[in-house]
Coordinates of C-alpha atoms in Angstrom, one line a residue:
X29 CA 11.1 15.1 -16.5
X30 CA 9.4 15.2 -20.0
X31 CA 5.7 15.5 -20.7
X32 CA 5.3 11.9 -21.5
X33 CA 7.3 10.7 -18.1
X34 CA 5.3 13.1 -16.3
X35 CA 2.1 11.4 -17.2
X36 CA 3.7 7.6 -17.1
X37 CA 4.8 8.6 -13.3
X38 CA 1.2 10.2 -12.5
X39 CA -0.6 7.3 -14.0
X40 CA 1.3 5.0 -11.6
X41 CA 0.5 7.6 -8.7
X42 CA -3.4 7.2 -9.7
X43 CA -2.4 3.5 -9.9
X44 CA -1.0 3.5 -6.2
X45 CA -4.1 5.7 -4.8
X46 CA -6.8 3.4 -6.1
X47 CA -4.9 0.5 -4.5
X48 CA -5.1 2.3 -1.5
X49 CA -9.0 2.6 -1.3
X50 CA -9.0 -1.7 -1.8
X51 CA -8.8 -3.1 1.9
X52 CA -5.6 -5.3 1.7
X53 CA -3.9 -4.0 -1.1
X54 CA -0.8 -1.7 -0.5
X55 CA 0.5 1.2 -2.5
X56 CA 4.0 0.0 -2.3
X57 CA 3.1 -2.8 -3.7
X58 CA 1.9 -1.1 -6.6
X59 CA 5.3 0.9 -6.7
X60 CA 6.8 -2.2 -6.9
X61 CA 5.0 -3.3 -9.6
X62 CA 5.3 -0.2 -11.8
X63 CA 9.1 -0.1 -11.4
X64 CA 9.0 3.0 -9.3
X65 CA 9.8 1.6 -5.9
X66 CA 13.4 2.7 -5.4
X67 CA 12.9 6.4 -6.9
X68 CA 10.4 6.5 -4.6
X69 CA 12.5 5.6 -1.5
X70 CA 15.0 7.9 -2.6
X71 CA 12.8 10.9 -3.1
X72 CA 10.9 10.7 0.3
X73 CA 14.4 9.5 1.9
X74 CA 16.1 13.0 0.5
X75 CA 13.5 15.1 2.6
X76 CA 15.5 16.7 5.7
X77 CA 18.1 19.2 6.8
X78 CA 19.9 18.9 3.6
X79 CA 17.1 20.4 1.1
X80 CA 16.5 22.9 4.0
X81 CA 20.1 24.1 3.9
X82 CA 20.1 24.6 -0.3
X83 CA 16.8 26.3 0.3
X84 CA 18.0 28.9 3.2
X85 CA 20.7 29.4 0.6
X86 CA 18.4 31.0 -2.0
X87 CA 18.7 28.2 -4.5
X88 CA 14.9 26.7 -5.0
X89 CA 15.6 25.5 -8.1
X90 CA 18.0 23.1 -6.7
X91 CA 15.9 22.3 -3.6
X92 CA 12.9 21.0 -6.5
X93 CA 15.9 18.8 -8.2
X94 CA 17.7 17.5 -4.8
X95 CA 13.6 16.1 -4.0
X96 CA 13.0 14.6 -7.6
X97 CA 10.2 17.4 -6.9
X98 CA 9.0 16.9 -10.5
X99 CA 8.5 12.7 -10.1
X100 CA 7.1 13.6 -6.7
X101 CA 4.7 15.9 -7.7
X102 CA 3.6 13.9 -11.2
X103 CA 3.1 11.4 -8.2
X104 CA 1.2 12.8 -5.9
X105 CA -1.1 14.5 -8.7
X106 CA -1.6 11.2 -9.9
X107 CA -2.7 9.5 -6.2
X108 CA -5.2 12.3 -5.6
X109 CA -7.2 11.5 -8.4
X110 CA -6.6 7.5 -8.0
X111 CA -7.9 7.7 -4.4
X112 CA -11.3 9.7 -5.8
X113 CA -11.6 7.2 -9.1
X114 CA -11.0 4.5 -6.2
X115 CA -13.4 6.1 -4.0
X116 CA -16.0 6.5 -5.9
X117 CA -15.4 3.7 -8.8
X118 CA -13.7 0.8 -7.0
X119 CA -15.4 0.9 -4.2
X120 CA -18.6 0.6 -6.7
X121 CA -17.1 -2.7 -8.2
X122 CA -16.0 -4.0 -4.2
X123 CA -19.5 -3.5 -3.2
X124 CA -20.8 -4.9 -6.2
X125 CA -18.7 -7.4 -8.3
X126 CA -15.9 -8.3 -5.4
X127 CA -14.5 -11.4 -7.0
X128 CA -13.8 -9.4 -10.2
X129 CA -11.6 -6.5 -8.3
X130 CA -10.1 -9.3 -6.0
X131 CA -9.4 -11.7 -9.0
X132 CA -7.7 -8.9 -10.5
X133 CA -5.5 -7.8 -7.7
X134 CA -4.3 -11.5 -6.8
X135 CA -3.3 -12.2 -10.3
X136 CA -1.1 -9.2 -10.1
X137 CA 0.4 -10.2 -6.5
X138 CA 1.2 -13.5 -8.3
X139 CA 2.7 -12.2 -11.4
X140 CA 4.6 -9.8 -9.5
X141 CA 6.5 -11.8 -7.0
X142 CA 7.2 -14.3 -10.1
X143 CA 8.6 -10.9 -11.3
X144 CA 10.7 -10.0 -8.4
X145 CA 11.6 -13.4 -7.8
X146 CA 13.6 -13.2 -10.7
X147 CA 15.1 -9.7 -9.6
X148 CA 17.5 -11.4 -7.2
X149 CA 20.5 -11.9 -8.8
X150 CA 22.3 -14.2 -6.4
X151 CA 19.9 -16.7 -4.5
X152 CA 21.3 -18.0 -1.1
X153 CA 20.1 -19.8 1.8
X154 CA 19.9 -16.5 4.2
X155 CA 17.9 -15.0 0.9
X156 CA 15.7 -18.0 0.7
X157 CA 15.1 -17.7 4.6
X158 CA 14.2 -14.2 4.0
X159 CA 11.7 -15.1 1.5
X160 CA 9.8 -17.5 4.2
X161 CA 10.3 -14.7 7.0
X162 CA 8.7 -12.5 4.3
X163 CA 5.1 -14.8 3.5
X164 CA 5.4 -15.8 7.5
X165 CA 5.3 -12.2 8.6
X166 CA 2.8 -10.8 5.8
X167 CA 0.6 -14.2 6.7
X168 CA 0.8 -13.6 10.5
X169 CA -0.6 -9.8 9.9
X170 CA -3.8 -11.4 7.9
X171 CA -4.7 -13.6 10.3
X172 CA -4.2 -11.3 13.4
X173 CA -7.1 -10.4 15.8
X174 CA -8.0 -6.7 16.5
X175 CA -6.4 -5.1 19.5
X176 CA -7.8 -2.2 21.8
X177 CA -6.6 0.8 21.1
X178 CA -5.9 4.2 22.7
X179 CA -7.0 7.4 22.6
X180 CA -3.7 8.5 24.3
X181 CA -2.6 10.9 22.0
X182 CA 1.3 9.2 21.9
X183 CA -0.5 5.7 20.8
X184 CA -1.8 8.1 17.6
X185 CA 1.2 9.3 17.2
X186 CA 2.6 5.6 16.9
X187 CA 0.1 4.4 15.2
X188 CA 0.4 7.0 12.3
X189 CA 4.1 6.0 12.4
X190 CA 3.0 2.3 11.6
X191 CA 0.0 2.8 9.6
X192 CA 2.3 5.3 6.6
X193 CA 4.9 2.1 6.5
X194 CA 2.4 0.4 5.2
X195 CA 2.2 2.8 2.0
X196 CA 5.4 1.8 1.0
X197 CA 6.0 -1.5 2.2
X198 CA 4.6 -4.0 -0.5
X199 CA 1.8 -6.5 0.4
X200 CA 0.3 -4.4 3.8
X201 CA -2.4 -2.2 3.8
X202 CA -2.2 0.8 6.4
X203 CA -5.7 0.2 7.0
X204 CA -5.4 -3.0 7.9
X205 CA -2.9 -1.8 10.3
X206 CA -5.2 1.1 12.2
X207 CA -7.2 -2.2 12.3
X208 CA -5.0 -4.2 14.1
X209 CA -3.7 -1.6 16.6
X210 CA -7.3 -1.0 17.7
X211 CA -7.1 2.7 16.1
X212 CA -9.4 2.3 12.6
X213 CA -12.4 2.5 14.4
X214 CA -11.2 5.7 16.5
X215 CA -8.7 7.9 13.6
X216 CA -11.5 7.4 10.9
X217 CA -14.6 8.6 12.8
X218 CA -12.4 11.9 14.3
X219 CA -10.7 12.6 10.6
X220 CA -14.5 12.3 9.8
X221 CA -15.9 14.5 12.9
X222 CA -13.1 17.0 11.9
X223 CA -14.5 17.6 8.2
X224 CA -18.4 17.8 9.2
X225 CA -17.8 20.2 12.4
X226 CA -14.0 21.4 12.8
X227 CA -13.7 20.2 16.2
X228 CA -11.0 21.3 17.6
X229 CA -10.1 18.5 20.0
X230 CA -11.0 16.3 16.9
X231 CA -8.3 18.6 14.7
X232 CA -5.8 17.7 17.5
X233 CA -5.9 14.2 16.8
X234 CA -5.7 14.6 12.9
X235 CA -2.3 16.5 13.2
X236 CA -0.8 14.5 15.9
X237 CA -1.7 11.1 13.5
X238 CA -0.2 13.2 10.7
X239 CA 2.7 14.3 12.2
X240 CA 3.5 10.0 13.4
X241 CA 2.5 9.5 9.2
X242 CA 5.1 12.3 8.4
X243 CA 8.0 11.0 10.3
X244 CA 7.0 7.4 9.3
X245 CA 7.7 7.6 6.0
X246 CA 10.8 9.7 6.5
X247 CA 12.3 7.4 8.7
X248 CA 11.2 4.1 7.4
X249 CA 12.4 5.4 3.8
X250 CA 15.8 6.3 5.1
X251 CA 15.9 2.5 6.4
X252 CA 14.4 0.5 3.0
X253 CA 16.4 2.9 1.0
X254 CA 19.9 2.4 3.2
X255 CA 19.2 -1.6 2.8
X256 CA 17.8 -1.6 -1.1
X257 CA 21.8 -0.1 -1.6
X258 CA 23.7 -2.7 0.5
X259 CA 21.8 -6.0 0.4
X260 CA 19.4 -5.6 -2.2
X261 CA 19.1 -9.4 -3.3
X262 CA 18.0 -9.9 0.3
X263 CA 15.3 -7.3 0.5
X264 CA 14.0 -7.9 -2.3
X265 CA 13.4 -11.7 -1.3
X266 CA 11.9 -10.4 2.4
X267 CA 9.6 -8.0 0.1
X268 CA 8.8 -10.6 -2.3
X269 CA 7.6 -12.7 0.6
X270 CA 5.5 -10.0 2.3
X271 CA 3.5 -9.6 -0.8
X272 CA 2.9 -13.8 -1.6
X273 CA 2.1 -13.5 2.3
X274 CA -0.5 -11.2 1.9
X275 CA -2.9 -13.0 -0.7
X276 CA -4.3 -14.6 1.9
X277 CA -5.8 -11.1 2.4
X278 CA -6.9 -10.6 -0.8
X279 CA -8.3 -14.7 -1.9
X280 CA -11.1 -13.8 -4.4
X281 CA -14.3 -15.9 -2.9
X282 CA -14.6 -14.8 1.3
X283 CA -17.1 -14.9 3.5
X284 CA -17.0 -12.7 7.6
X285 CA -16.2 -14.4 10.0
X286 CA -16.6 -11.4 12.4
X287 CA -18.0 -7.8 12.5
X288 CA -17.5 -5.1 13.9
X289 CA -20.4 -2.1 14.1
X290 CA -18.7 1.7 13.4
X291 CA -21.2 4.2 13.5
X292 CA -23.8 2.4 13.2
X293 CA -22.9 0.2 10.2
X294 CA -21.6 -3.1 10.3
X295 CA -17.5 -4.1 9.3
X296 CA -16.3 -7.6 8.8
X297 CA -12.8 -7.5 10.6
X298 CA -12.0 -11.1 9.7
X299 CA -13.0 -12.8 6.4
X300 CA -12.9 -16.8 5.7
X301 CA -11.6 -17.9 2.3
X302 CA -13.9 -20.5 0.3
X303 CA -13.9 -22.2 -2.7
X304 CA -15.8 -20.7 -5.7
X305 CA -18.2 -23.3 -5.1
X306 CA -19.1 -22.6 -1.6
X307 CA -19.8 -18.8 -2.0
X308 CA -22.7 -17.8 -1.0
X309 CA -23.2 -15.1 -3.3
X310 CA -23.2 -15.3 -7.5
X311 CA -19.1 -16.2 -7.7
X312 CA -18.8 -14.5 -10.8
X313 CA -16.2 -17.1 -12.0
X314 CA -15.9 -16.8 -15.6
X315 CA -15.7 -13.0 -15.5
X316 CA -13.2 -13.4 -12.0
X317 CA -10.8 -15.7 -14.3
X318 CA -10.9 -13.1 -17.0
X319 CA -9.9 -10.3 -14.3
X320 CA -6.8 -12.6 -13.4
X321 CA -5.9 -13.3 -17.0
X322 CA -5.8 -9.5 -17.4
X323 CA -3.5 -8.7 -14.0
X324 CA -1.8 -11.2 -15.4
X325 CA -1.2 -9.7 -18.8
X326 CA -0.8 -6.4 -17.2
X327 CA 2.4 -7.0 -15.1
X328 CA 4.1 -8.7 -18.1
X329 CA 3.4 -5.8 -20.2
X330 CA 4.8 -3.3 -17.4
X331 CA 7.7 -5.5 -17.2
X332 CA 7.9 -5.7 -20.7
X333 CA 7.8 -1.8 -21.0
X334 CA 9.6 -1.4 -17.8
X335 CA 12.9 -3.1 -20.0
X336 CA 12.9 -0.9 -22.6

């Protein structure tokens, strides 16, 4: 991978881990966006007993090229310093300016599934059913009500199996799914407990939640990647309509409709979409429009550059 790839691949990594900090917004949606999807599959899919067998054999160098290890790593640099530029920058403008953030991130769910839209080369009625499934399904998710969750240690397991789909599945956020399963206000607070005090019994649950995200993403990669290859023009539709689904999620102007208190401060599980005019807060809407003229731009200029 040359220098200038490199940093192209780790820009869409930081790219993917700011997405990841914005409640309702998926990485793999971003990795769609970017052009980067498919690599992506097949580079997490290629982890297993094969790259273990050309490693036992003394050849590393082959191991790194069998992984895409350069693209992986260019991508993972990249997320880690997304997630603390998300962390400590989005978040700012969430907390702050939320239309603005959210204006921006619809505009590029819109111009995106306009984008893979016209990726299917052959549109058919089982395609076009997919499409509907999709925006169903991703709908359905927005809408659902919290569950109760476990503290079973094989219901973390699952649910880090779930919640590390969402990373690569466009238009679902893995938080949102710890939130559904009952688990967000449980994993968060132990990963947390774990970093002030090094429980152990909090240390348990950390690994066992990273060892359902680990084999996750394997598996699930191994599926999307098998299907991308032998009925693409139909994924693509279901995936197209996961991410229109999900800008119900992600509507510019909401207000809570419910909270939820975790440790000792107050989360709005379910928000209501309003009009501009009905937001009870300044709506922002002049500099909100800007925001989606610029996702806008932005997604034809990666598509543009994504072409070339």
């Amino acid at each position: 991978m040359r220098g200038s790839s490199f940093i192209s691949t780790a820009l869409k990594g930081a790219a993917m881990g700011v997405a990841e900090v914005i409640p309702g917004v998926s990485g793999g949606t971003i990795a769609f966006i970017t052009g980067i999807y498919e690599r992506l599959l097949a580079s997490i899919s290629s982890i297993g007993p094969g790259p273990l067998k050309t490693w036992k054999t003394g050849r590393s160098a082959a191991v790194w090229k069998q992984l895409d290890g350069n693209f992986l790593l260019a991508l993972l640099i990249g997320m880690l310093f997304g997630l603390i530029a998300g962390v400590f920058g989005v978040s700012y403008i969430l907390e702050h300016y939320p239309p603005i953030i959210w204006s921006f991130f619809f505009a590029l769910i819109i111009a995106s599934s306009i984008y893979m839209i016209r990726q299917v080369n052959s549109w058919s009625i089982p395609n076009a059913i997919l499409l509907v499934l999709g925006v169903g399904i991703a709908y359905g998710i927005t809408v659902l009500v919290p569950s109760n969750g476990s503290e079973a240690l094989w219901f973390v397991y699952l649910s880090g199996c779930l919640a590390i789909t969402a990373l690569i599945l466009p238009g679902i956020s893995g938080s949102f799914i710890l939130l559904l399963l009952g688990m967000y206000t449980f994993v968060i607070p132990t990963v947390k407990t774990f970093l002030k005090t090094g429980s152990m019994d909090a240390l348990t649950v950390v690994l066992v939640f990273g060892f359902g995200c680990i084999t996750g993403v394997v598996l699930f990669s191994r599926v999307l990647t098998y299907v991308f290859k032998n009925y693409k023009n139909a994924t693509i539709a279901l995936l197209t309509g996961f991410m229109i689904g999900s800008l119900n999620k992600i509507w510019p102007w909401r207000v809570c409709g419910e909270e939820l208190v975790l440790e000792d401060k107050v989360k709005c599980i379910r928000e209501l979409n309003v009009l501009p005019a009905a937001y009870p807060h300044d709506s922002m809407l002049v500099a909100a429009l800007l925001a989606f003229a610029v996702g806008i731009i932005l997604v034809w200029f990666l598509a543009k550059s994504d072409q070339s």
